[in-house]
Coordinates of C-alpha atoms in Angstrom, one line a residue:
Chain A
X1048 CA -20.0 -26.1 -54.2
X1049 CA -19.1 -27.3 -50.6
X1050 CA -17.6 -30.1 -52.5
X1051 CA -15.5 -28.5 -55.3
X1052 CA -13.8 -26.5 -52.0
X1053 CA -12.6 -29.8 -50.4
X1054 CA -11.9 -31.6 -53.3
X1055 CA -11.7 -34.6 -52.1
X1056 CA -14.9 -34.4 -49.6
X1057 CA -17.0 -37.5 -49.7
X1058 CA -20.5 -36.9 -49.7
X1059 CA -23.0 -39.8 -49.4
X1060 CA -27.3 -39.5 -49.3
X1061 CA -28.7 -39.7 -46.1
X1062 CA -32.3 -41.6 -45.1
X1063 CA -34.6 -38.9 -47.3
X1064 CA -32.2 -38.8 -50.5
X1065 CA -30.7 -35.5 -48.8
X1066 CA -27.5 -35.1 -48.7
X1067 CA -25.7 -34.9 -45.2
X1068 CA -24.1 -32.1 -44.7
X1069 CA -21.8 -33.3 -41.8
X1070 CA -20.1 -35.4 -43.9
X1071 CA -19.5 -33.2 -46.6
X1072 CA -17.9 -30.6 -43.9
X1073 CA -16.0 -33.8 -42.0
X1074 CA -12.5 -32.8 -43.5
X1075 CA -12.1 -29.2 -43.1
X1076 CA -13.9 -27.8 -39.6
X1077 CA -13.5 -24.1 -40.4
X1078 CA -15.7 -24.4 -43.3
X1079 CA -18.4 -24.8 -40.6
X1080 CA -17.9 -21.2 -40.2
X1081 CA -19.2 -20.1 -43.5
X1082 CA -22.8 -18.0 -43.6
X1083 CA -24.5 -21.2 -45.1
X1084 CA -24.1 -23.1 -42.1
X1085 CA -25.8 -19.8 -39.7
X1086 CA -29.2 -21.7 -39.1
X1087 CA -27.5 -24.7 -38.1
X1088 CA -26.0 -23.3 -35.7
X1089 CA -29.1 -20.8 -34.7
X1090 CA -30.9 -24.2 -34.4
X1091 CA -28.3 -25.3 -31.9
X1092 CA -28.7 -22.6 -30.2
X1093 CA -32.1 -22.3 -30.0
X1094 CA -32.5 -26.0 -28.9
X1095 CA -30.2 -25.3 -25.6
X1096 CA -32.9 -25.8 -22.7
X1097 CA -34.1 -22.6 -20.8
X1098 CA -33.8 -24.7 -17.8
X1099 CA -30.1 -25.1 -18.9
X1100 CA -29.9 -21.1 -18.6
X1101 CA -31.7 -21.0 -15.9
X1102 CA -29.3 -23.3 -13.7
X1103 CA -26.5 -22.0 -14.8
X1104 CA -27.1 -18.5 -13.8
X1105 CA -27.8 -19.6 -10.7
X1106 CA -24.5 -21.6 -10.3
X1107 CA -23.0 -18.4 -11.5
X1108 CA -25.1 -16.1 -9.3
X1109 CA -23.4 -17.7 -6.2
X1110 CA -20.4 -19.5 -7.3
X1111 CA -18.7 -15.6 -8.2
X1112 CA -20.1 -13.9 -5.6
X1113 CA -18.0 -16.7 -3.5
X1114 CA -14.8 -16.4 -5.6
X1115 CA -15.3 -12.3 -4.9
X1116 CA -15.5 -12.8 -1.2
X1117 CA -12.9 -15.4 -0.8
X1118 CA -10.7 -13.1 -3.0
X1119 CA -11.4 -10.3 -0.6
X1120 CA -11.0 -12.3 2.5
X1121 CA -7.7 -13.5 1.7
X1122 CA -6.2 -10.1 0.6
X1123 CA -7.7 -8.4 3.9
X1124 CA -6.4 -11.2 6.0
X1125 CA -3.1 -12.0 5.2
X1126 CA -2.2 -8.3 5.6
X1127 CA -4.2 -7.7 8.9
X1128 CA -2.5 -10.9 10.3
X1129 CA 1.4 -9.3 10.0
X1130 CA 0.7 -6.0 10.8
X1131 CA -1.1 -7.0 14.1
X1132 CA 1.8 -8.9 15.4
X1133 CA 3.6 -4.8 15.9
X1134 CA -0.1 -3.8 16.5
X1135 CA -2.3 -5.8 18.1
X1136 CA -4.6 -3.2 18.9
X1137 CA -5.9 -3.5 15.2
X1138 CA -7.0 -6.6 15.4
X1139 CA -11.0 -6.3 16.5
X1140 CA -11.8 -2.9 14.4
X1141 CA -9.9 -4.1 11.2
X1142 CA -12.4 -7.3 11.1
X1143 CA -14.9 -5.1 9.6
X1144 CA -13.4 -5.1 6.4
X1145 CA -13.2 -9.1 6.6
X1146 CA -17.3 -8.8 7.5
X1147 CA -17.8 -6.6 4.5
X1148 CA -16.3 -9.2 2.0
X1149 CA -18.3 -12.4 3.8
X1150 CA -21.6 -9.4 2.9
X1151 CA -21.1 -10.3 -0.5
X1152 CA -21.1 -13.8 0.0
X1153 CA -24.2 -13.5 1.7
X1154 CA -25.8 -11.4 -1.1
X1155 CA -24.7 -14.1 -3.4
X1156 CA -26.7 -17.1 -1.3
X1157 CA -29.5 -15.1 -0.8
X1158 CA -30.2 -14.0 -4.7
X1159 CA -29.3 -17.6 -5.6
X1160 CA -32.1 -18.7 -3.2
X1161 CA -34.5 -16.0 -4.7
X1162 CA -33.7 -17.5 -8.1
X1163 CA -34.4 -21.2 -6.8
X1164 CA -38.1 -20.6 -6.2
X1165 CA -38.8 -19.6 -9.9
X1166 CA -37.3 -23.0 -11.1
X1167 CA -40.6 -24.8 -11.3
X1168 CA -40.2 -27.7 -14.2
X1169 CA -42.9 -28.0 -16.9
X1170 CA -42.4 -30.9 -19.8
X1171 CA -42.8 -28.4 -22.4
X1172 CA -41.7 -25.1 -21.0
X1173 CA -43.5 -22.3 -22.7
X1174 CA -41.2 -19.5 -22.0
X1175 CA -37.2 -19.7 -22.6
X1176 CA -37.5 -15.6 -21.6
X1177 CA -37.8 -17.0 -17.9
X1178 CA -34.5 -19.1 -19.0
X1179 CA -32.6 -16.1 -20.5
X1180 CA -33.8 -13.7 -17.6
X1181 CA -32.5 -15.9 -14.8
X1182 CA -29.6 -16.2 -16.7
X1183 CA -28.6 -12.7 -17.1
X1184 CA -29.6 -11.8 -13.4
X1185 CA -27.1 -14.6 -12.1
X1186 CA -24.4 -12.9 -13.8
X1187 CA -25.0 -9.7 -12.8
X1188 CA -25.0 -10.5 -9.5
X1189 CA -21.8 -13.0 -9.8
X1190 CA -19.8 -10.6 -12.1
X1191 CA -20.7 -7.3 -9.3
X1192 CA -20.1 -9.1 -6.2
X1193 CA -16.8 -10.4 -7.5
X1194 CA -15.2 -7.1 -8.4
X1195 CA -16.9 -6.0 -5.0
X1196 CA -15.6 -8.5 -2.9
X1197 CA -11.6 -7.8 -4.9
X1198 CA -12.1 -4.1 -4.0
X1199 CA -13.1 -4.4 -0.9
X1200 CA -10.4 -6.6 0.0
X1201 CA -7.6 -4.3 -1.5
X1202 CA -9.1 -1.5 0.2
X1203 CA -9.6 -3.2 3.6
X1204 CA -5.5 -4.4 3.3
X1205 CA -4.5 -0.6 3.4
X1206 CA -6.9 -0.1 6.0
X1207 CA -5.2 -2.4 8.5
X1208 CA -1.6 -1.3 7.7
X1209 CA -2.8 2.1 7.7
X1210 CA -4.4 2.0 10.9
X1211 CA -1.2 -0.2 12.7
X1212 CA 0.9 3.6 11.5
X1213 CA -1.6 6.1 12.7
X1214 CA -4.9 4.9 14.5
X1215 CA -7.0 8.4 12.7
X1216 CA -6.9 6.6 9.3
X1217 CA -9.0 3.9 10.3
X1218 CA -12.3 5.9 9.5
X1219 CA -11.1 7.4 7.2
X1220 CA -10.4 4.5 4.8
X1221 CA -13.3 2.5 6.2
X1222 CA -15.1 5.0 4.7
X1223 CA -13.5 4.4 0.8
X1224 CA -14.8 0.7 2.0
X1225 CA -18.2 1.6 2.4
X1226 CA -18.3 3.3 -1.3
X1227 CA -17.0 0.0 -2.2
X1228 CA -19.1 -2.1 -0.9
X1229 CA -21.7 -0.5 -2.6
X1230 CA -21.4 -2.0 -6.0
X1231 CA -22.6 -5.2 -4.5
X1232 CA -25.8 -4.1 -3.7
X1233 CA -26.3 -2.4 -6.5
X1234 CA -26.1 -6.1 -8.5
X1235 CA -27.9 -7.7 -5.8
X1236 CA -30.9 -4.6 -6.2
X1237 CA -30.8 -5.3 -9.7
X1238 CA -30.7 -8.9 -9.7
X1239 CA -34.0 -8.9 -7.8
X1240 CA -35.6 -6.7 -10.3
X1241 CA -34.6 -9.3 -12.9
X1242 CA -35.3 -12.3 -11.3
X1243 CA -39.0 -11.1 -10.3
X1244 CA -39.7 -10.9 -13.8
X1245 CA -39.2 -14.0 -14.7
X1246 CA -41.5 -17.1 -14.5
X1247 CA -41.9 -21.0 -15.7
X1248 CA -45.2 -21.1 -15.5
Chain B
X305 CA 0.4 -12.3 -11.6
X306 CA 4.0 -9.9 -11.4
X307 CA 5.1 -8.6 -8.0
X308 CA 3.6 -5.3 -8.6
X309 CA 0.1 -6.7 -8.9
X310 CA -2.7 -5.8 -6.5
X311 CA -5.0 -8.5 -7.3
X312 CA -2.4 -11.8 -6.2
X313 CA 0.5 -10.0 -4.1
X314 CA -1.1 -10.8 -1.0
X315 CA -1.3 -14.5 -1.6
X316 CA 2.4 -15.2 -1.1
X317 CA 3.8 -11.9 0.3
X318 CA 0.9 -10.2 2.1
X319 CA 2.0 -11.3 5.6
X320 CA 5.9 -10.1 5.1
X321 CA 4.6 -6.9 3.8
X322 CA 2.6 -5.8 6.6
X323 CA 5.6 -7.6 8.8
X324 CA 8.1 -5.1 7.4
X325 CA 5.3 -2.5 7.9
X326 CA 5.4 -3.2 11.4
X327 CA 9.6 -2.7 11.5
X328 CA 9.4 0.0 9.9
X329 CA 6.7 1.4 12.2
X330 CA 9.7 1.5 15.2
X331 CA 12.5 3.3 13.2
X332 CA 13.6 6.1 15.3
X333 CA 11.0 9.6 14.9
X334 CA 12.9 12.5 15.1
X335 CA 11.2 12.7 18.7
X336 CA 13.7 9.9 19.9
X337 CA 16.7 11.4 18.0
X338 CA 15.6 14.6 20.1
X339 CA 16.3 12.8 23.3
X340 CA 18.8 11.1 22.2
X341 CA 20.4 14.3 21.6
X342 CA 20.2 15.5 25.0
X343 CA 21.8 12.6 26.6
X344 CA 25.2 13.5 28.9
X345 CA 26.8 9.7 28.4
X346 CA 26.3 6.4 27.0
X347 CA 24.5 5.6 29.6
X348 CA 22.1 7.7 29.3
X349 CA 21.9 6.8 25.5
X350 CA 21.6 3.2 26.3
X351 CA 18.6 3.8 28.4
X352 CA 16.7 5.9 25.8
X353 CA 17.6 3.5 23.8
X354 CA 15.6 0.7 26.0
X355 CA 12.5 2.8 25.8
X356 CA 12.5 2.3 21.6
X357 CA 11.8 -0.3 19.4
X358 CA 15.1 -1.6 20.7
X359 CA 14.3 -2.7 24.0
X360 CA 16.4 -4.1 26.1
X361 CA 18.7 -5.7 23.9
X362 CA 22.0 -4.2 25.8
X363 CA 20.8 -5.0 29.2
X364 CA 23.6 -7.4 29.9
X365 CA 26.1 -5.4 28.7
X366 CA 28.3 -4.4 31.5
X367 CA 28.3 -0.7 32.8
X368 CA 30.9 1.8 30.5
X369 CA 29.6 0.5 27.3
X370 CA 31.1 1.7 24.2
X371 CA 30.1 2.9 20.8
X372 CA 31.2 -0.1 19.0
X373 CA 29.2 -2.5 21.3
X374 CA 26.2 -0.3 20.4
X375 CA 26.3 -0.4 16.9
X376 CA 27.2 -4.1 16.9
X377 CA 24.1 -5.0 19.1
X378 CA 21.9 -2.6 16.7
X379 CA 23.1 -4.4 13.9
X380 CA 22.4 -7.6 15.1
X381 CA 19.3 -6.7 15.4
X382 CA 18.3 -5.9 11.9
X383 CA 20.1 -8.8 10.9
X384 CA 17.7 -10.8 12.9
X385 CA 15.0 -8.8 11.7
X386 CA 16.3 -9.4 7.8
X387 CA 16.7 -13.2 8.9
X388 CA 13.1 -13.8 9.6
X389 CA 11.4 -12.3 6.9
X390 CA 13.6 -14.0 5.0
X391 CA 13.1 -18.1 6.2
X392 CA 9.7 -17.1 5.6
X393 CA 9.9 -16.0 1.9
X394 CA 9.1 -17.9 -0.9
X395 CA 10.3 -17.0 -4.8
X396 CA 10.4 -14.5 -6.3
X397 CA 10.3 -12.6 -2.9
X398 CA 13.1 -14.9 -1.4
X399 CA 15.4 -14.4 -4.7
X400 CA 14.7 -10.9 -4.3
X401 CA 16.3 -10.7 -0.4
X402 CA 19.1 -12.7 -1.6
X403 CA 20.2 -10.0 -3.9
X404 CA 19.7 -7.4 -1.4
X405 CA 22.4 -9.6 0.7
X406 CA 25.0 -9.5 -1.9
X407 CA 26.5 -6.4 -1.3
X408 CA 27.4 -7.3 2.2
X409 CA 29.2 -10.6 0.8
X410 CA 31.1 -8.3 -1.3
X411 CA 32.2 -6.1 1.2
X412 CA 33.0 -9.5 3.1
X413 CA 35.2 -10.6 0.8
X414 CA 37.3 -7.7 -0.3
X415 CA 37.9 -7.7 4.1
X416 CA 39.1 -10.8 4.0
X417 CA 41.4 -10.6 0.9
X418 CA 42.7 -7.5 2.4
X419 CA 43.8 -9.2 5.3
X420 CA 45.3 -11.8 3.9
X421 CA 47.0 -9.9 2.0
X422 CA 48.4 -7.8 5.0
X423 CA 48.8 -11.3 7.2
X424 CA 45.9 -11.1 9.5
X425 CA 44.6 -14.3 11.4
X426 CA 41.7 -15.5 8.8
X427 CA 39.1 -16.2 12.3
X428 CA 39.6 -12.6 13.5
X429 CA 39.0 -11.2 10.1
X430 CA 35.9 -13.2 9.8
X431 CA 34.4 -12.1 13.3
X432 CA 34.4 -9.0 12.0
X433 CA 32.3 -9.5 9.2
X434 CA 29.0 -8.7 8.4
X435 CA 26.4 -11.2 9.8
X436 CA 24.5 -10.5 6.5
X437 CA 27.0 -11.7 3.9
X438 CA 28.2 -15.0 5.3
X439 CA 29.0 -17.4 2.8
X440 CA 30.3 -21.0 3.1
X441 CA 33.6 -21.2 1.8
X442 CA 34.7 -17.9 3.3
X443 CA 37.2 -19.6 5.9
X444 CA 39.6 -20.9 2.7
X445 CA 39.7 -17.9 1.0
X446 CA 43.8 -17.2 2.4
X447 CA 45.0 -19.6 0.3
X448 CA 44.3 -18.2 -3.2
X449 CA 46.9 -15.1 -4.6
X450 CA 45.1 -14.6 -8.3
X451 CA 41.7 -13.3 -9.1
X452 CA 41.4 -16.5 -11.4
X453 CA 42.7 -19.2 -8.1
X454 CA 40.0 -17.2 -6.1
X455 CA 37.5 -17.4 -8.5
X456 CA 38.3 -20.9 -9.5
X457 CA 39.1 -22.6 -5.8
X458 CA 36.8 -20.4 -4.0
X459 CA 33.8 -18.7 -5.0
X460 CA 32.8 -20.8 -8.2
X461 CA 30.1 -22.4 -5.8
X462 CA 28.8 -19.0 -4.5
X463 CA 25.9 -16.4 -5.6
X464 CA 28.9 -14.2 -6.6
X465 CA 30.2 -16.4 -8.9
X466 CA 28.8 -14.8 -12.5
X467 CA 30.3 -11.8 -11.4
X468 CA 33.4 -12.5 -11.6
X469 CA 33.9 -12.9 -15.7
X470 CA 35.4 -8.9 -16.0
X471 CA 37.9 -9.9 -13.4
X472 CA 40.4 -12.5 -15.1
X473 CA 42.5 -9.3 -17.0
X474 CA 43.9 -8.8 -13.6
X475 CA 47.1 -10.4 -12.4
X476 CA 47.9 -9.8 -8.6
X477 CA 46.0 -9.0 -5.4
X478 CA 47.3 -5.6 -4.9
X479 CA 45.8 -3.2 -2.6
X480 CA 44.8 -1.1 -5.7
X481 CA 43.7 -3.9 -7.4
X482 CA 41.5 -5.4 -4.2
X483 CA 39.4 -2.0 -4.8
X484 CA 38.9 -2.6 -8.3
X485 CA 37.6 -5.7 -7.5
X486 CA 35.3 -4.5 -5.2
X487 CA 34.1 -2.2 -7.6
X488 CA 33.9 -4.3 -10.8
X489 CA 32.1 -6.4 -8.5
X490 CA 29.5 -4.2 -7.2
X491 CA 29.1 -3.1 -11.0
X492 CA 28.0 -6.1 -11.9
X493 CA 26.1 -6.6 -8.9
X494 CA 23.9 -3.5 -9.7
X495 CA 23.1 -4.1 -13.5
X496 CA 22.4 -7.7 -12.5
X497 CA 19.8 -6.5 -9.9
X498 CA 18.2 -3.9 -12.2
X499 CA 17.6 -6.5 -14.7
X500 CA 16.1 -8.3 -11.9
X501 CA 13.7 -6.0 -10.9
X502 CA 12.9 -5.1 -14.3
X503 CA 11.7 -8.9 -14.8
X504 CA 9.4 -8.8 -11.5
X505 CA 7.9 -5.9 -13.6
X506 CA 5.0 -3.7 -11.9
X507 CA 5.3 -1.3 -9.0
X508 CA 8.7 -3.1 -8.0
X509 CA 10.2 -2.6 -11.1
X510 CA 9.7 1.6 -11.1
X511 CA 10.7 1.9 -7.3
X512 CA 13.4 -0.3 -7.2
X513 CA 14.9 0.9 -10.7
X514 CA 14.6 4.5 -10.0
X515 CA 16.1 3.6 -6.6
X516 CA 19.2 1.9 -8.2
X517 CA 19.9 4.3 -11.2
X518 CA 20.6 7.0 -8.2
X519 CA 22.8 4.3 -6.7
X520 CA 24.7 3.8 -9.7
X521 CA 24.9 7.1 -10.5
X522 CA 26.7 8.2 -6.8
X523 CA 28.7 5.3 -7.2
X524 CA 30.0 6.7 -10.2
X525 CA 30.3 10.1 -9.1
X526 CA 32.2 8.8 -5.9
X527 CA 34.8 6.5 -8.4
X528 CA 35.2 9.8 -10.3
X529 CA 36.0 11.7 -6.6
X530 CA 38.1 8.8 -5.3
X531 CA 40.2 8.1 -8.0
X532 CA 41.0 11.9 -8.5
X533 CA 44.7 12.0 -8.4
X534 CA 45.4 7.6 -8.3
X535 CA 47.4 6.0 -10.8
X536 CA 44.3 4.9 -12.3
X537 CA 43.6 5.3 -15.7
X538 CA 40.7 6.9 -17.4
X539 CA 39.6 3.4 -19.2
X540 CA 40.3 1.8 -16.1
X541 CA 38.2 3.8 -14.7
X542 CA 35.4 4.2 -17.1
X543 CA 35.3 0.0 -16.6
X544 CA 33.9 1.3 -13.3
X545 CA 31.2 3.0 -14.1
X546 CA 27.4 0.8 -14.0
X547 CA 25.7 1.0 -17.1
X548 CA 22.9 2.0 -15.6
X549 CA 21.2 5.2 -14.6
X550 CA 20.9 8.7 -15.5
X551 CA 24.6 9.3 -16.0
X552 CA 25.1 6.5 -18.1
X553 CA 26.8 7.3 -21.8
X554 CA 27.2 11.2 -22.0
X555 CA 27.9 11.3 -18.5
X556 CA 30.3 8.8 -17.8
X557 CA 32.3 9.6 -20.7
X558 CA 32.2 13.5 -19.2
X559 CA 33.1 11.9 -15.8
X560 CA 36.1 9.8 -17.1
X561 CA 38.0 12.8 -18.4
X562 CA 37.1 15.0 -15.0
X563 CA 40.6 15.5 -13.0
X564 CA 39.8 17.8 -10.5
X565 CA 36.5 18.3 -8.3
X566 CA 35.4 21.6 -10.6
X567 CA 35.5 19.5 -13.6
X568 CA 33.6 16.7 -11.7
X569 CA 31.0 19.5 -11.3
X570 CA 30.9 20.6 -14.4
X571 CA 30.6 17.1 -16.1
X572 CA 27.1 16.6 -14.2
X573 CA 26.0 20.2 -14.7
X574 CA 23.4 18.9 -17.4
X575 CA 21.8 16.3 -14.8
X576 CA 19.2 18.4 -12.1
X577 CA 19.3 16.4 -9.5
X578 CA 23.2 16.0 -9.2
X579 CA 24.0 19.5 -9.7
X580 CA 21.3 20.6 -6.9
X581 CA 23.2 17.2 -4.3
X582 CA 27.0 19.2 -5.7
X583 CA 25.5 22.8 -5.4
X584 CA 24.9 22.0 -1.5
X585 CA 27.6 20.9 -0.9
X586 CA 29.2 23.8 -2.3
X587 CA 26.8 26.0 -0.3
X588 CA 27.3 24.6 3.2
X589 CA 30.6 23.4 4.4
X590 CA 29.9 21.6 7.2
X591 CA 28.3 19.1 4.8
X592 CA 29.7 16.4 2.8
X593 CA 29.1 14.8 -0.4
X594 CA 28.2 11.5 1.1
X595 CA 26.2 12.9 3.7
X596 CA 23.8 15.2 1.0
X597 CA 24.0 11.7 -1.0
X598 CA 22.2 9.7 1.5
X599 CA 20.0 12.2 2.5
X600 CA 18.8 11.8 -1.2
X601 CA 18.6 8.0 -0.9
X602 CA 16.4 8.5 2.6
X603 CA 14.2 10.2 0.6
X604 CA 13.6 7.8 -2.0
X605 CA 13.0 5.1 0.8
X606 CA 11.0 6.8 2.3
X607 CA 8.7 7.3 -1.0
X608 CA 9.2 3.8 -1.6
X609 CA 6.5 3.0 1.7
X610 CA 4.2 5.3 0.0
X611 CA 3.1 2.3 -2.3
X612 CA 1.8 -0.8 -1.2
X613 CA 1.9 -4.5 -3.2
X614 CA 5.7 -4.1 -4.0
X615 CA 8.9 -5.4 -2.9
X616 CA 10.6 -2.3 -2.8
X617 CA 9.7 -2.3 1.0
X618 CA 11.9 -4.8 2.0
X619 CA 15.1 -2.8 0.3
X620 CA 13.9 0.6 1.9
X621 CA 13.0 -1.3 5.4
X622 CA 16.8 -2.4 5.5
X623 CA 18.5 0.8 4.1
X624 CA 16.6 2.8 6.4
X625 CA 17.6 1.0 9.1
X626 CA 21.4 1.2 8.6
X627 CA 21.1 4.8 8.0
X628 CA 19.6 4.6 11.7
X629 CA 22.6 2.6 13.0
X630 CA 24.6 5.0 11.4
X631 CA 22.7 7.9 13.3
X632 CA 22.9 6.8 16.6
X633 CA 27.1 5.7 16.0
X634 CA 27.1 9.7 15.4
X635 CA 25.1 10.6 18.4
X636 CA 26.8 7.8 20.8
X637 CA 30.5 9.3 19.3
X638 CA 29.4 12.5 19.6
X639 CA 28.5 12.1 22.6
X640 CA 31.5 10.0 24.4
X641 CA 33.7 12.6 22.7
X642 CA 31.9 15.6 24.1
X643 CA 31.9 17.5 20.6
X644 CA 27.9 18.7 21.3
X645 CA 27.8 21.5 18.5
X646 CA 27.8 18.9 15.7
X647 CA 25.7 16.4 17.1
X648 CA 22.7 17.5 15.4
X649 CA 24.1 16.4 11.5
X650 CA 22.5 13.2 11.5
X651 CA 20.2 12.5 8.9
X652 CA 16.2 12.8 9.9
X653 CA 14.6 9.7 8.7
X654 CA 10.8 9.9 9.4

């Protein structure tokens, strides 16, 4: 019935008298879309190597928790740099909030190094749950430290214009900065939990 | 990412920010407005002015300064101020301070064609023009007698140029004429820089549009005040009016009709805020409506520094700062005319 929808679909047998269904689908992609074709793409799915996953979540582990500090660092920096020009007294305490961003880079290198160890190649890898698991814990850690790193930057922005008005605030937002650092750790804590879990072998 | 964003603002307009952070950090507390105060001449004011923000910017001046030197040399510094935030900027922020300079080239402009008009020299006329509103062309501008020559000669070439189209009814330069120029103008000027604002979107867009409804709004009322016994007429003045703001439709067609004050009262009755700015004046006499007027607009620029990752900064840096200038002209004048009682109406800023 695939045919009768095209119309003018061409259908030829392939090798075992089957007919391909490729061809059949050639002139109109959305029919790929229909519940018939499901397994097919399950079977791509499926046949995507855990060693594929595994990579990739580490490229993601470390790659966002980089974009996240980088983020941070700029937004902190470009604002600490004008305000200590009328300030310059600001200038050493307000590089805390710069050290706090480059914290979640560091996370970042040190889970992705974690996650190197458990990439140990087999020729026919038994499990793709160590694929899926590594996976998953890379972007957990990515995806945390990047909103970390953003809000830490923000935060760490009004904390050196603040402190360049009225040197009290300085503690006092450094301390909104410390809440916010925590979401970091909490993906790196996790991340670890993940990550020991999961083995080629 | 829009202006008001928190995420991006920082990449091209963090540095200004915190810049005009630090400026605004050395406006005059009411600590130095205190001393200020207590000075016996303008010596004395000159000095306390050297331990400020200021510095010692009138240290060459020679000894019996006077009132006009200090406000020119205060001035000159916020222009230089203005001037290097703005080299710096990029767009939108750089579009953005180019607006805020075009109410200055206005007010440049209606000076010279009022000179010309009454046969001043054009170069002494454009000494004494704001440093802020300089524009090329302003030299040739004796030569044209008609709205349309001026437009057409002159200022085709300049920012000001699209606001010109309302103009070309008008026949001569008269002197009452000259101030509706000013005025049309400025209205143009207004609506032109709230649509502005409104396309930057984000936390610029609600500070700077709440900031220039008010400002439409007392320009209105002031037309209405001004033009209270003129020979203009109530469509010529309803022309007048922004279309922006609180007062805009009910109000304006309340405010066209008003004759005397007590009807301009009346016709803002329904509108909080006005009738509470009217109602002191009322109360107090030594007060003025322009006075209880800019105490209002201090008070929005002051909120505006509440907020951070906006451009509404850079318009409250710079009115703040002539509202300063104009503080310490009071204090100095006050002070070289020996009139002590009143020297404390100045308007606290921080």
């Amino acid at each position: 019935w695939g045919i009768f929808i095209t119309g003018r679909g061409s259908h030829h047998k392939s090798n075992n008298g089957r007919v391909n269904m490729a061809s059949v689908f050639d002139s109109c992609w959305f029919l790929w879309f229909l519940p018939v074709c499901y397994e097919q793409w399950w079977a791509l799915f499926a046949s995507i190597s855990p060693y594929a996953w595994a990579t990739t979540g580490i490229a993601l582990a470390i790659g966002l928790s980089v974009l996240g500090a980088a983020w941070g660092i700029f937004i902190t920096g470009s604002s600490l740099v004008g305000a200590a020009i009328k300030a310059p007294r600001i200038q050493s305490k307000n590089l805390i909030s710069v050290i706090f961003c480059e914290a979640v880079a560091i996370y970042g290198v040190i889970i992705a190094i974690i996650m190197q160890t458990k990439l140990v190649y087999e020729s026919s890898p038994s499990s793709s749950f160590a694929g899926y698991g590594l996976f998953a814990a890379g972007l957990v850690v990515g995806l945390s430290n990047l909103f970390c790193g953003i809000c830490v930057g923000i935060t760490g922005s009004a904390c050196a214009l603040s402190d360049a008005q009225n040197p009290t605030l300085f503690v006092k937002i450094l301390i909104i900065e410390i809440f916010g650092s925590a979401f970091g750790l909490f993906g790196v804590i996790v991340g670890i939990i993940m990550v020991g879990k999961c083995s080629f072998e | 990412m829009a202006p008001g964003g928190m995420a991006a603002f920082n990449v091209d307009d963090g540095y200004l920010e915190a810049i005009v952070r630090g400026y605004r950090a050395g406006i005059l507390s009411s600590t130095d407005y205190a001393n200020l105060c207590q000075c016996e001449n303008l010596e004395d004011l000159r000095m306390h002015l050297s331990s400020t923000d200021y510095g010692n910017l009138m240290q060459n001046e020679p000894a019996p300064i006077a009132t006009a030197t200090i406000a020119e040399y205060c001035t000159r510094k916020v222009v230089d101020e203005f001037r290097a935030i703005r080299t710096q900027a990029i767009k939108p922020l750089s579009m953005f301070l180019d607006y805020l300079t075009y109410p200055y080239m206005i007010d440049n402009l209606v000076l010279l064609i009022t000179g010309t008009l009454h046969n001043r020299d054009i170069s002494e006329l454009v000494d004494k023009c704001h440093p802020l509103g300089l524009f090329d062309s302003m030299a040739s501008l004796c030569i044209a007698s008609t709205p349309e020559e001026l437009y057409r000669e002159i200022l085709v070439d300049t920012p000001l140029a699209p606001y010109f189209q309302e103009l070309v009814s008008l026949d001569d330069l008269t002197d009452l004429n000259i101030e509706i120029i000013r005025n049309t103008l400025y209205k143009a000027y207004l609506e032109d820089f709230h649509r502005f604002c409104g396309t930057l979107g984000g936390a610029t867009r609600e500070i700077m549009q709440q900031i220039l409804e008010f400002e439409a709004d007392r320009r209105a009322i002031n037309i209405t005040m001004n033009s209270i016994g003129t020979e203009i007429t109530r469509d010529q003045r309803s022309t007048l009016f922004p279309s922006i703001g609180a007062l805009a439709g009910e109000g304006h067609v309340r405010l066209a009709r008003a004759d005397e004050v007590a009807s301009v009262r009346s016709a803002v009755d329904g509108y909080g805020l006005y009738r509470s700015l009217l109602q002191v004046v009322e109360d107090n006499p030594e007060k003025n409506l322009e006075d209880a007027f800019f105490e209002h607009e201090v008070k929005l620029c002051r909120l505006a520094f509440e907020q951070q990752f906006h451009y509404g900064v850079f318009y409250a840096f710079l009115r703040l700062k002539e509202q300063e200038i104009r503080n310490i002209v009071w204090i100095a004048e006050c002070i070289s005319q020996n009139q002590k009682l009143r020297i404390s109406n100045y308007i606290p800023i921080f």
